[in-house]
mmCIF file of C-alpha atoms and ligand atoms in Angstrom:
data_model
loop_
_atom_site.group_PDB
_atom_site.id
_atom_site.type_symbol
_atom_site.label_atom_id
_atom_site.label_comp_id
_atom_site.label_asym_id
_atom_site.label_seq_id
_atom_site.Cartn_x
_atom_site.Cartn_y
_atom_site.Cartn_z
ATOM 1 C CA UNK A 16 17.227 34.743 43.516
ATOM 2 C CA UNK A 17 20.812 35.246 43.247
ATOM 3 C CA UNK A 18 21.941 36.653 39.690
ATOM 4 C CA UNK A 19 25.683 35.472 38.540
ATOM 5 C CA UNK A 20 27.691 37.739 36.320
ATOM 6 C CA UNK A 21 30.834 36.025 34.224
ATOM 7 C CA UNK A 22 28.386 32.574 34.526
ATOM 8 C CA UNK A 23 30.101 31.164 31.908
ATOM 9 C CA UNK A 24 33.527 32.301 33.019
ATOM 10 C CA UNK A 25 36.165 30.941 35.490
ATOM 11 C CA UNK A 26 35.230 32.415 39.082
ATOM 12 C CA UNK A 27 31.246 32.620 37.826
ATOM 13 C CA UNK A 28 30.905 29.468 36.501
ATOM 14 C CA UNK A 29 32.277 27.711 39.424
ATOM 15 C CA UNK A 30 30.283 30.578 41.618
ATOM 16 C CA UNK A 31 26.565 29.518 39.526
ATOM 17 C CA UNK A 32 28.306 25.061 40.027
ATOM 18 C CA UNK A 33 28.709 25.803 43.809
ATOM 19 C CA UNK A 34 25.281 27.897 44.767
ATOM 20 C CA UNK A 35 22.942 25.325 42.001
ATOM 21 C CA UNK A 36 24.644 22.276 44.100
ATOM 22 C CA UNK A 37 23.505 23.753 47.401
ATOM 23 C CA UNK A 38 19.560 24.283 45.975
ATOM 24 C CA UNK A 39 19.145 28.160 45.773
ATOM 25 C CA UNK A 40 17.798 30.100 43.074
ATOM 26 C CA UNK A 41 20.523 31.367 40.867
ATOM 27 C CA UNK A 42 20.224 33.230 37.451
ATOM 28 C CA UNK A 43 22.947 33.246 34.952
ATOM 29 C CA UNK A 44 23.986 36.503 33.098
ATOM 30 C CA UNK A 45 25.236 35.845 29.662
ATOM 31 C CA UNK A 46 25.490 37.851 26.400
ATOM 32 C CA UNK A 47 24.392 35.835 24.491
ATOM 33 C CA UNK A 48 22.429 32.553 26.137
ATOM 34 C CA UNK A 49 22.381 30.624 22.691
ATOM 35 C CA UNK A 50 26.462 30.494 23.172
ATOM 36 C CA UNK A 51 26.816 30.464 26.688
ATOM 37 C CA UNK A 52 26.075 26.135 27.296
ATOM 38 C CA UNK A 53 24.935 26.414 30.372
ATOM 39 C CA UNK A 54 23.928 23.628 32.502
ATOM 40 C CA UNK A 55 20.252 22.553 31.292
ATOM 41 C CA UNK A 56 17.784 24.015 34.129
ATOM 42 C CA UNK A 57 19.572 26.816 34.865
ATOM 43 C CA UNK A 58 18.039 30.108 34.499
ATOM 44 C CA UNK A 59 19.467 32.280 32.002
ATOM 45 C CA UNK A 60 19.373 35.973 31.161
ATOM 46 C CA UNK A 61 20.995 38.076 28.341
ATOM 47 C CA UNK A 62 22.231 40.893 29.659
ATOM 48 C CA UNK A 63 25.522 43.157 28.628
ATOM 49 C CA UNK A 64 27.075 44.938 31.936
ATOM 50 C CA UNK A 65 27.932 47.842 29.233
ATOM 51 C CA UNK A 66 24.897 48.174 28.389
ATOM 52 C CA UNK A 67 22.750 49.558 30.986
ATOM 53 C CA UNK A 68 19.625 49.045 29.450
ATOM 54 C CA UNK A 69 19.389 45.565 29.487
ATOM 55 C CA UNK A 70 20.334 45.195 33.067
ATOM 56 C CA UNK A 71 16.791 46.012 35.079
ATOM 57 C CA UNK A 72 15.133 42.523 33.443
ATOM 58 C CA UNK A 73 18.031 41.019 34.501
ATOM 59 C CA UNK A 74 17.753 42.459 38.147
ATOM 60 C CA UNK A 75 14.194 41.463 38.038
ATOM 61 C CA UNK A 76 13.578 39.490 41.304
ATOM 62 C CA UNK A 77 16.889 39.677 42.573
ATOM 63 C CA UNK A 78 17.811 39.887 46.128
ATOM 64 C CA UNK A 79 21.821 38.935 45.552
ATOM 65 C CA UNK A 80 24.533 39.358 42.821
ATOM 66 C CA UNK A 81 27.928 37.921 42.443
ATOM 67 C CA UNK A 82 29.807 40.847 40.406
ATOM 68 C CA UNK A 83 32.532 40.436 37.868
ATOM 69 C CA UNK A 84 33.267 42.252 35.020
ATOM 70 C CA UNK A 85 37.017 42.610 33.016
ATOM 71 C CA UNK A 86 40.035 44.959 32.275
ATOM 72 C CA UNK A 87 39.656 48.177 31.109
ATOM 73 C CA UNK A 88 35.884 48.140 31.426
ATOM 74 C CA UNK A 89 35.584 47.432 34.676
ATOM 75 C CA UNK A 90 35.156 50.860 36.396
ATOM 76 C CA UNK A 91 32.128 51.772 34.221
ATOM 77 C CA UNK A 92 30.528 47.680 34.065
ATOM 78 C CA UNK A 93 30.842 47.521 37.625
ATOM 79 C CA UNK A 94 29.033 50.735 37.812
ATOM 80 C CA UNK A 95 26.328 50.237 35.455
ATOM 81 C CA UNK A 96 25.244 47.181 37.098
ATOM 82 C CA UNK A 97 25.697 48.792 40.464
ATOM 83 C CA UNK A 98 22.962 51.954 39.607
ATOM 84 C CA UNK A 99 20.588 49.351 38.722
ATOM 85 C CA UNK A 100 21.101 47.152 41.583
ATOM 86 C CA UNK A 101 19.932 50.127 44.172
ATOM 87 C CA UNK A 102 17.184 50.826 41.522
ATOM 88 C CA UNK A 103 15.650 46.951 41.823
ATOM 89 C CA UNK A 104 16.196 46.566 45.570
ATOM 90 C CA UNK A 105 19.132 44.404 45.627
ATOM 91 C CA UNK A 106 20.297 43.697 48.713
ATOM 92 C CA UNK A 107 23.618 42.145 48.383
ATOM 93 C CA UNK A 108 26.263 42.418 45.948
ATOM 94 C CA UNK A 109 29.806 40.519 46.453
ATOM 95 C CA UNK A 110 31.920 42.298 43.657
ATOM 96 C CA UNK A 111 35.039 40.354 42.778
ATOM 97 C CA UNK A 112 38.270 42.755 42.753
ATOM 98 C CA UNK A 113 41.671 42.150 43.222
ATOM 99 C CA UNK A 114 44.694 42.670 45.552
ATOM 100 C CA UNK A 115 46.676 45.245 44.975
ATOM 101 C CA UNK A 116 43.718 47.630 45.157
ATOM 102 C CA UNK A 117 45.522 48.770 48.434
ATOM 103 C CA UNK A 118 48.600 50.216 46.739
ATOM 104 C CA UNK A 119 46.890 51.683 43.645
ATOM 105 C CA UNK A 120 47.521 55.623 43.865
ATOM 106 C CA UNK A 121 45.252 56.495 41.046
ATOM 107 C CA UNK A 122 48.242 57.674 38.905
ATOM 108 C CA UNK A 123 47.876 55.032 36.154
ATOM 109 C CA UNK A 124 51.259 53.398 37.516
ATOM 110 C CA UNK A 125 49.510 50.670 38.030
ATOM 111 C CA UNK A 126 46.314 50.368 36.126
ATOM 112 C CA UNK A 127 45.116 47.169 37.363
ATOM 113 C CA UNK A 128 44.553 48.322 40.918
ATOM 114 C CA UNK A 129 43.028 51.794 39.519
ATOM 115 C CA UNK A 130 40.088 49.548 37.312
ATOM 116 C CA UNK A 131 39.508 48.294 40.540
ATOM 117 C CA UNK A 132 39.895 51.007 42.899
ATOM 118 C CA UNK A 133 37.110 52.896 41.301
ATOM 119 C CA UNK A 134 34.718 49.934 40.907
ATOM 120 C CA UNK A 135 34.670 49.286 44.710
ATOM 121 C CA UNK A 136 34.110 52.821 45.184
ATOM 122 C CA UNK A 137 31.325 52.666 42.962
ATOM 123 C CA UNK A 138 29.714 49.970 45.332
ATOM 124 C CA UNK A 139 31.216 51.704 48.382
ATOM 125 C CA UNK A 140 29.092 54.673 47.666
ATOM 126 C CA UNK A 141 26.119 52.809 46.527
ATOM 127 C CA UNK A 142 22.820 52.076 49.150
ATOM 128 C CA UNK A 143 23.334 48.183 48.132
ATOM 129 C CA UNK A 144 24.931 46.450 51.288
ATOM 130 C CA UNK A 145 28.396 44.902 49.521
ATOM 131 C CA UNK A 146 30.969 43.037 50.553
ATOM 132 C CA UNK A 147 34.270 42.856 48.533
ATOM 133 C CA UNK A 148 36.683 39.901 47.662
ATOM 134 C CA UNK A 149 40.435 40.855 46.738
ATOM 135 C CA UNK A 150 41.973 38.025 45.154
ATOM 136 C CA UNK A 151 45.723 37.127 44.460
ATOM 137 C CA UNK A 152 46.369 35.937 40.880
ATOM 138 C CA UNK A 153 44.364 33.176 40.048
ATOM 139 C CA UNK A 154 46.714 29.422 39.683
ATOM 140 C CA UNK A 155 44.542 29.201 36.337
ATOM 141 C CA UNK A 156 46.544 31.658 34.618
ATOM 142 C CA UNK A 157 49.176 28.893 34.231
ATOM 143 C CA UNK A 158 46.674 27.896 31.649
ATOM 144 C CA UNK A 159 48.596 29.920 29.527
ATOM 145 C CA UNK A 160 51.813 28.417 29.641
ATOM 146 C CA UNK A 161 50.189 25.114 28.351
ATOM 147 C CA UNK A 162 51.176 25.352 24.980
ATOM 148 C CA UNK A 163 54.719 26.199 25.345
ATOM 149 C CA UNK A 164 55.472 23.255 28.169
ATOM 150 C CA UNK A 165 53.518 20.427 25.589
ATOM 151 C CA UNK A 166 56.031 21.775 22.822
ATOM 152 C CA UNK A 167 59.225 22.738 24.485
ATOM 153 C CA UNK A 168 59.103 22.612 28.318
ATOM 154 C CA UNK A 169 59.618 25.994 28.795
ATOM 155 C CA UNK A 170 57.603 28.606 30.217
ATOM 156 C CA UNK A 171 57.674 32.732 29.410
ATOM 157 C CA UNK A 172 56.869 35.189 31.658
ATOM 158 C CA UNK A 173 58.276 38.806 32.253
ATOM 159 C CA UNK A 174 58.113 38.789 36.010
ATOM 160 C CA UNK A 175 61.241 36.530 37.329
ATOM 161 C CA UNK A 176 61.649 37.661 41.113
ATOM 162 C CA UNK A 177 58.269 38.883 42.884
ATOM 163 C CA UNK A 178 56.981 36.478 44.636
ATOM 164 C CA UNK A 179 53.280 35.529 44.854
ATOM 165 C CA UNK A 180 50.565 33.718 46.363
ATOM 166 C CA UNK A 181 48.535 32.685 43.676
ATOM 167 C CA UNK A 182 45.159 31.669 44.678
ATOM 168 C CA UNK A 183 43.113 28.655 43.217
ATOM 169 C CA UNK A 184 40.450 29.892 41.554
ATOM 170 C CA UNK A 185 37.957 26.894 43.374
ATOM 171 C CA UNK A 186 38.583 28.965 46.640
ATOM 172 C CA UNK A 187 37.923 32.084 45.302
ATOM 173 C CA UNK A 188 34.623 30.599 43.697
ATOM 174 C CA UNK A 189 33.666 28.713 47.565
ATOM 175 C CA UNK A 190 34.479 32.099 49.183
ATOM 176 C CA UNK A 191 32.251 34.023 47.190
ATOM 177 C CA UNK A 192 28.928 31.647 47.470
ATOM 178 C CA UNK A 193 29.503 31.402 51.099
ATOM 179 C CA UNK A 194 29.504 35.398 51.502
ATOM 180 C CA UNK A 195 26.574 35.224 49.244
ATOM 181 C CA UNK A 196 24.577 32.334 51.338
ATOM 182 C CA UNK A 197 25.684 33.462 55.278
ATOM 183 C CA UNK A 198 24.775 36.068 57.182
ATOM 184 C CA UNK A 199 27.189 38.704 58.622
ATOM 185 C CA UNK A 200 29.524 39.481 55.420
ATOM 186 C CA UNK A 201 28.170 42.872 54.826
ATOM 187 C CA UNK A 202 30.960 45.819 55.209
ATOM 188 C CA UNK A 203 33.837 43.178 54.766
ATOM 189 C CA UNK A 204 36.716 43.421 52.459
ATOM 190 C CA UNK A 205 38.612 39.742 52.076
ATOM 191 C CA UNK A 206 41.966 39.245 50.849
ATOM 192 C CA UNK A 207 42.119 35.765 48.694
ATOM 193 C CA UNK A 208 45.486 33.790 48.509
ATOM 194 C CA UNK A 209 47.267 30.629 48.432
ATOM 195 C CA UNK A 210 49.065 29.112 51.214
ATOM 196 C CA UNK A 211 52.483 30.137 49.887
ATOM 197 C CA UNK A 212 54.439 32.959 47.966
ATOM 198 C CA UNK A 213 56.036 31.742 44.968
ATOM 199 C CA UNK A 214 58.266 33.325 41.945
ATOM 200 C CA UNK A 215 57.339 32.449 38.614
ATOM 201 C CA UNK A 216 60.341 30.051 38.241
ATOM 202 C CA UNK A 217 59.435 28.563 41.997
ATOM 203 C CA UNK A 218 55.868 27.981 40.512
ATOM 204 C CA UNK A 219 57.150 26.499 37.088
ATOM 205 C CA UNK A 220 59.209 24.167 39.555
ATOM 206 C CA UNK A 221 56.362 22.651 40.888
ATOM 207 C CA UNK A 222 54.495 22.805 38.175
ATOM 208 C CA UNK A 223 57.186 20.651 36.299
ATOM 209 C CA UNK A 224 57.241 18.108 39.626
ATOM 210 C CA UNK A 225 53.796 17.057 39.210
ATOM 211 C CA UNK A 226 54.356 15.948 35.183
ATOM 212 C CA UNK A 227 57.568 14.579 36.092
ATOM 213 C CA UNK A 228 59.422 16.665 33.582
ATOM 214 C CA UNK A 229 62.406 19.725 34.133
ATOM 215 C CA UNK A 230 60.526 22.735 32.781
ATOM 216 C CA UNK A 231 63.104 25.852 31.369
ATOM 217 C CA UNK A 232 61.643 29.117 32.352
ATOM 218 C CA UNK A 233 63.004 32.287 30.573
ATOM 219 C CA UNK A 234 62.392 35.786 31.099
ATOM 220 C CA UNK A 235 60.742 38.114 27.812
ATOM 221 C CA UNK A 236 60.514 41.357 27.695
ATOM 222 C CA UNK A 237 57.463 43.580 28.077
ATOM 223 C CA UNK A 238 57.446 44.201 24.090
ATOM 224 C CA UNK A 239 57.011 40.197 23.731
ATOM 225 C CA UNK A 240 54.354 40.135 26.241
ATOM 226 C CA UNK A 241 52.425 42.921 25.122
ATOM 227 C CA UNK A 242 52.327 41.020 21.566
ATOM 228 C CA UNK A 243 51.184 37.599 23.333
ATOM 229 C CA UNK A 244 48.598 39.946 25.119
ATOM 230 C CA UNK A 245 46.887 41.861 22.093
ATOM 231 C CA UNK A 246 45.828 38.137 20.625
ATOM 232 C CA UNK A 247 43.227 37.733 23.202
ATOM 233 C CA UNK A 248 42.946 41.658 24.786
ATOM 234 C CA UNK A 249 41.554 45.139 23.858
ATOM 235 C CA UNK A 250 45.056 47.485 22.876
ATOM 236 C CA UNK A 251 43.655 49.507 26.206
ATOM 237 C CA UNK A 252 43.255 46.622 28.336
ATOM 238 C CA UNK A 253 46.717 45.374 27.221
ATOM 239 C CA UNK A 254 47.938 48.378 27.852
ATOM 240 C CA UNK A 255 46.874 48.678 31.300
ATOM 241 C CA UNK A 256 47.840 45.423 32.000
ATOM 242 C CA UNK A 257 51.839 45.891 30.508
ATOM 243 C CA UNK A 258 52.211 48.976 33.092
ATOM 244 C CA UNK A 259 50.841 47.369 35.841
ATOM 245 C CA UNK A 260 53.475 44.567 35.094
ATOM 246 C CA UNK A 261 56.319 47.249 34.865
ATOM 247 C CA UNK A 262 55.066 48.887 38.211
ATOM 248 C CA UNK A 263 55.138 45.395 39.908
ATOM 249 C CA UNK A 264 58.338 44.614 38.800
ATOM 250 C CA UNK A 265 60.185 48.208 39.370
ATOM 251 C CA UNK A 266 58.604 48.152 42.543
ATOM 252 C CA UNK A 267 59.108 44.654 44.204
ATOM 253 C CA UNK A 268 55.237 44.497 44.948
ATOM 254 C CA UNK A 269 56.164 42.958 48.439
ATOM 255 C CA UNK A 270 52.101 42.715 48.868
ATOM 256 C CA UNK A 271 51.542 39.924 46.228
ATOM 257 C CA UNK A 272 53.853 37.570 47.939
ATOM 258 C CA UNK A 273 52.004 38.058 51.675
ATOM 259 C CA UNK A 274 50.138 35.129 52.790
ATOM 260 C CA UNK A 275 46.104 36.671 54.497
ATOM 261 C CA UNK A 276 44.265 34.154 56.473
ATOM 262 C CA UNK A 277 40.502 35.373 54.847
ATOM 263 C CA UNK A 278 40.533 31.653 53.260
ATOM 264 C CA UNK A 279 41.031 30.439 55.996
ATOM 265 C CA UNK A 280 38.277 32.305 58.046
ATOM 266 C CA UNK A 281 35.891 31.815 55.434
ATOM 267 C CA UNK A 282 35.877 28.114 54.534
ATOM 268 C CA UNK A 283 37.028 26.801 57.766
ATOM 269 C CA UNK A 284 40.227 25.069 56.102
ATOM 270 C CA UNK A 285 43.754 25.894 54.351
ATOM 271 C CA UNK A 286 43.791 27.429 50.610
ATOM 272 C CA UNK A 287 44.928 24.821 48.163
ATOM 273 C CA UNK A 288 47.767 24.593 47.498
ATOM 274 C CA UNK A 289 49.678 25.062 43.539
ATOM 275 C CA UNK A 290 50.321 21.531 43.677
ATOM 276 C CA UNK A 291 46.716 20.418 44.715
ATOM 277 C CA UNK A 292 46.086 22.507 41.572
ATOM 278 C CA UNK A 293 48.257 21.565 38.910
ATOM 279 C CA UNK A 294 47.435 17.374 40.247
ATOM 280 C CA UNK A 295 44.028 18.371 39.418
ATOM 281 C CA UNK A 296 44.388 20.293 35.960
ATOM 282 C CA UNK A 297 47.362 18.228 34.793
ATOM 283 C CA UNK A 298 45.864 17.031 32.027
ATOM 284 C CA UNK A 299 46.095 20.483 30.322
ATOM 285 C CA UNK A 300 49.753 20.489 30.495
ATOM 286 C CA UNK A 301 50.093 16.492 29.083
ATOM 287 C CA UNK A 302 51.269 16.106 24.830
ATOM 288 C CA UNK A 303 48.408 14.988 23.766
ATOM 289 C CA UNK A 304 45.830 17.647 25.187
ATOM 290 C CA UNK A 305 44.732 20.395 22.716
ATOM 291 C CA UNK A 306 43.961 23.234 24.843
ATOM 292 C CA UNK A 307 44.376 24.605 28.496
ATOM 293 C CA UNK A 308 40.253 24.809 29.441
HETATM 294 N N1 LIG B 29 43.187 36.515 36.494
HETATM 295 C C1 LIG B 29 43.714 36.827 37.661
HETATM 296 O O1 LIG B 29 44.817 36.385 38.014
HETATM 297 C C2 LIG B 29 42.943 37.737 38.595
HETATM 298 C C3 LIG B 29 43.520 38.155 39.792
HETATM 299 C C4 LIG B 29 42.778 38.977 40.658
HETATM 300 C C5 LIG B 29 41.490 39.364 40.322
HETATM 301 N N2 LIG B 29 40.953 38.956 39.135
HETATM 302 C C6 LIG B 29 39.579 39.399 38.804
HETATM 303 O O2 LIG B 29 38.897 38.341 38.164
HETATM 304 C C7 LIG B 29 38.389 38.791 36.913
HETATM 305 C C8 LIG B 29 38.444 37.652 35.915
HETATM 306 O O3 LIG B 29 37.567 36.622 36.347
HETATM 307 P P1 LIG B 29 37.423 35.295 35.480
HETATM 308 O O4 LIG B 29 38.760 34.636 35.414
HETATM 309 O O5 LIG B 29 36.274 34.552 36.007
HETATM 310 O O6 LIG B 29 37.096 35.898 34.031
HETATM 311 P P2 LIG B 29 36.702 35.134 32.700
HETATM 312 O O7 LIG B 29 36.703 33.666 32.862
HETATM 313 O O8 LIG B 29 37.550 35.702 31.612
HETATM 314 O O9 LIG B 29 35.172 35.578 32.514
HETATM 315 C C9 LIG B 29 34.707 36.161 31.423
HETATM 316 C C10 LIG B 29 33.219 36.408 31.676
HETATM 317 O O10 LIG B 29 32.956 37.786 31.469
HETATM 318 C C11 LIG B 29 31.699 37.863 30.850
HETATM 319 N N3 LIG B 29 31.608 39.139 30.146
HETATM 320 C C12 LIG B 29 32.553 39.682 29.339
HETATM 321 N N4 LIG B 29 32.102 40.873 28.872
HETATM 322 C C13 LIG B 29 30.871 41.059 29.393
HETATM 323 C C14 LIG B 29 29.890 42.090 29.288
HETATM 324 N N5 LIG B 29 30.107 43.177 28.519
HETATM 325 N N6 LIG B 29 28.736 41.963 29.963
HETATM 326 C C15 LIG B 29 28.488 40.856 30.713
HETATM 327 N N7 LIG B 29 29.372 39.851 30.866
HETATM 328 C C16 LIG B 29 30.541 39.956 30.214
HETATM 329 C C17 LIG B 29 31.649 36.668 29.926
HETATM 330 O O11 LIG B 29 30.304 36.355 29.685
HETATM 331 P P3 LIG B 29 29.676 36.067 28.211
HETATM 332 O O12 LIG B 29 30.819 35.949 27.234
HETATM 333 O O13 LIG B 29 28.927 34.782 28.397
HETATM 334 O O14 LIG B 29 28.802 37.225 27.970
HETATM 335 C C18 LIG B 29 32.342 35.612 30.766
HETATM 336 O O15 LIG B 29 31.402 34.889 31.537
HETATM 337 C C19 LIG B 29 39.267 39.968 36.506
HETATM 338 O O16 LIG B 29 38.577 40.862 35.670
HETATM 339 C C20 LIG B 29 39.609 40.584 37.854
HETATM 340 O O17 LIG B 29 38.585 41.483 38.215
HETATM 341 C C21 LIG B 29 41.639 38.161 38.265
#
């Protein structure tokens, strides 16, 4: 039995899709499984990752665990779920982190890769065999510029300059079910990215090639983006988040724009490319579509 985490997510749902499709046992960890809509048949626990009681039913059974958790709770979710992994003899756990882990110092310059940092650490230390996947920023996150490009064509980010190579989040969703269903992943760190490193305005460019329109792309400041933020974030998280933008921009983050081959190795083919993704997810982007899913 394999148990998801972040099923009804964006990496976990297309982690539970990919491992159901290929016939093994997978359980979903939800919340709340009277919200979640999960596909009919699939087997469904409620479970909260900060709450550490609920997580040995959950572990029941379980032999492998694909591990997410979010922002400013990450170091202690990661952990919870981690303590009661050794406890019910998992023997796998693929924990889904990020790049930039690498150049986090653990000063809270940069947050992001500090959440992280201690999170592997926590599995690092652990008995449970792990292997960790370090993806770029996901293409999806264009999802958020939907609403701007139906109504004005123009996109608003704070980061102009540093290059990076996003990552679709299908390949970081194949990666992690085929280091959950091979053999020989254990020990392994893998760096996730596209094929390419693109500035925000180069990936607004292509973006605006596949509709067919000239998209406008204009620089705000981190006050404006902190406000967009704190609709849909915890303050802390937010927080976090708006100096870990400031660090990547004062610094040049020459890391986010570098191209690793772990995609590559792992699925036997090329990333996809921003294009491949916005053809696919156009739709979001078109006048008459309500949201960015
Ligand atoms: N976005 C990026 O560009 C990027 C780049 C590098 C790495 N990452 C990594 O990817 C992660 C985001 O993955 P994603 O896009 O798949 O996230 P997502 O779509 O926002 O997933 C949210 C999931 O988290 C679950 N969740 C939230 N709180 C929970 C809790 N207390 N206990 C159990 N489950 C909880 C939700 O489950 P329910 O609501 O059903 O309970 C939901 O399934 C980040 O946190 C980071 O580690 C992201």
């Amino acid at each position: 039995m394999i148990l998801v985490t972040g099923a009804t997510g964006n990496i976990g749902g297309k982690v539970l899709a990919r491992l159901r499709a290929a016939g093994h046992p997978v359980r979903a960890l939800t919340r709340d499984p009277d919200r979640a809509q999960l596909p009919t048949g699939i087997e469904v626990v409620g479970a909260d990752l900060g709450r550490p009681e609920t997580l040995p039913a959950a572990l029941d059974g379980v032999r492998k665990v694909f591990l997410m958790s979010l922002g400013a709770d990450k170091t202690v979710h990661d952990a919870n779920l981690v303590a009661a992994a050794g406890k019910a003899g998992v023997q796998h756990i693929v924990q889904l982190s990020t790049l930039g882990v690498e150049t986090a110092a653990g000063e809270g310059r940069y947050p992001i890769g500090d959440w992280h940092r201690s999170a592997e650490e926590a599995l690092r230390a652990s008995a449970v065999p792990w292997t960790i996947l370090r993806p770029n920023g996901f293409m999806s996150m264009a999802f958020a510029w939907a609403p701007s490009i139906r109504a004005e064509g123009v996109v608003r980010a704070p980061v102009a300059d540093v290059p990076e190579a996003v990552v679709d989040p299908r390949d970081v969703a194949e990666a992690a079910a085929r280091v959950l269903t091979s053999p020989g992943h254990e020990g392994a760190v893998y760096s996730l990215t596209g094929p390419a490193g693109l500035t925000v305005p180069q990936q607004v460019e292509i973006v605006g090639q596949v509709l067919g329109r000239t998209l406008r792309f204009e620089t705000v400041t981190l006050e404006e983006q902190r406000e967009v933020m704190l609709r849909y974030f915890s303050a802390e998280t937010v927080d976090g988040v708006i100096r870990s933008i400031r660090y990547v921009i004062e610094s040049g983050d020459r890391l986010a724009g570098t191209v690793f081959d772990d995609v590559r190795r792992l699925l036997g083919r090329a990333p996809r490319s921003l294009r491949e993704w916005a053809e696919d997810h156009k739709d979001a982007f078109l006048a008459h579509s309500a949201a960015g899913a």
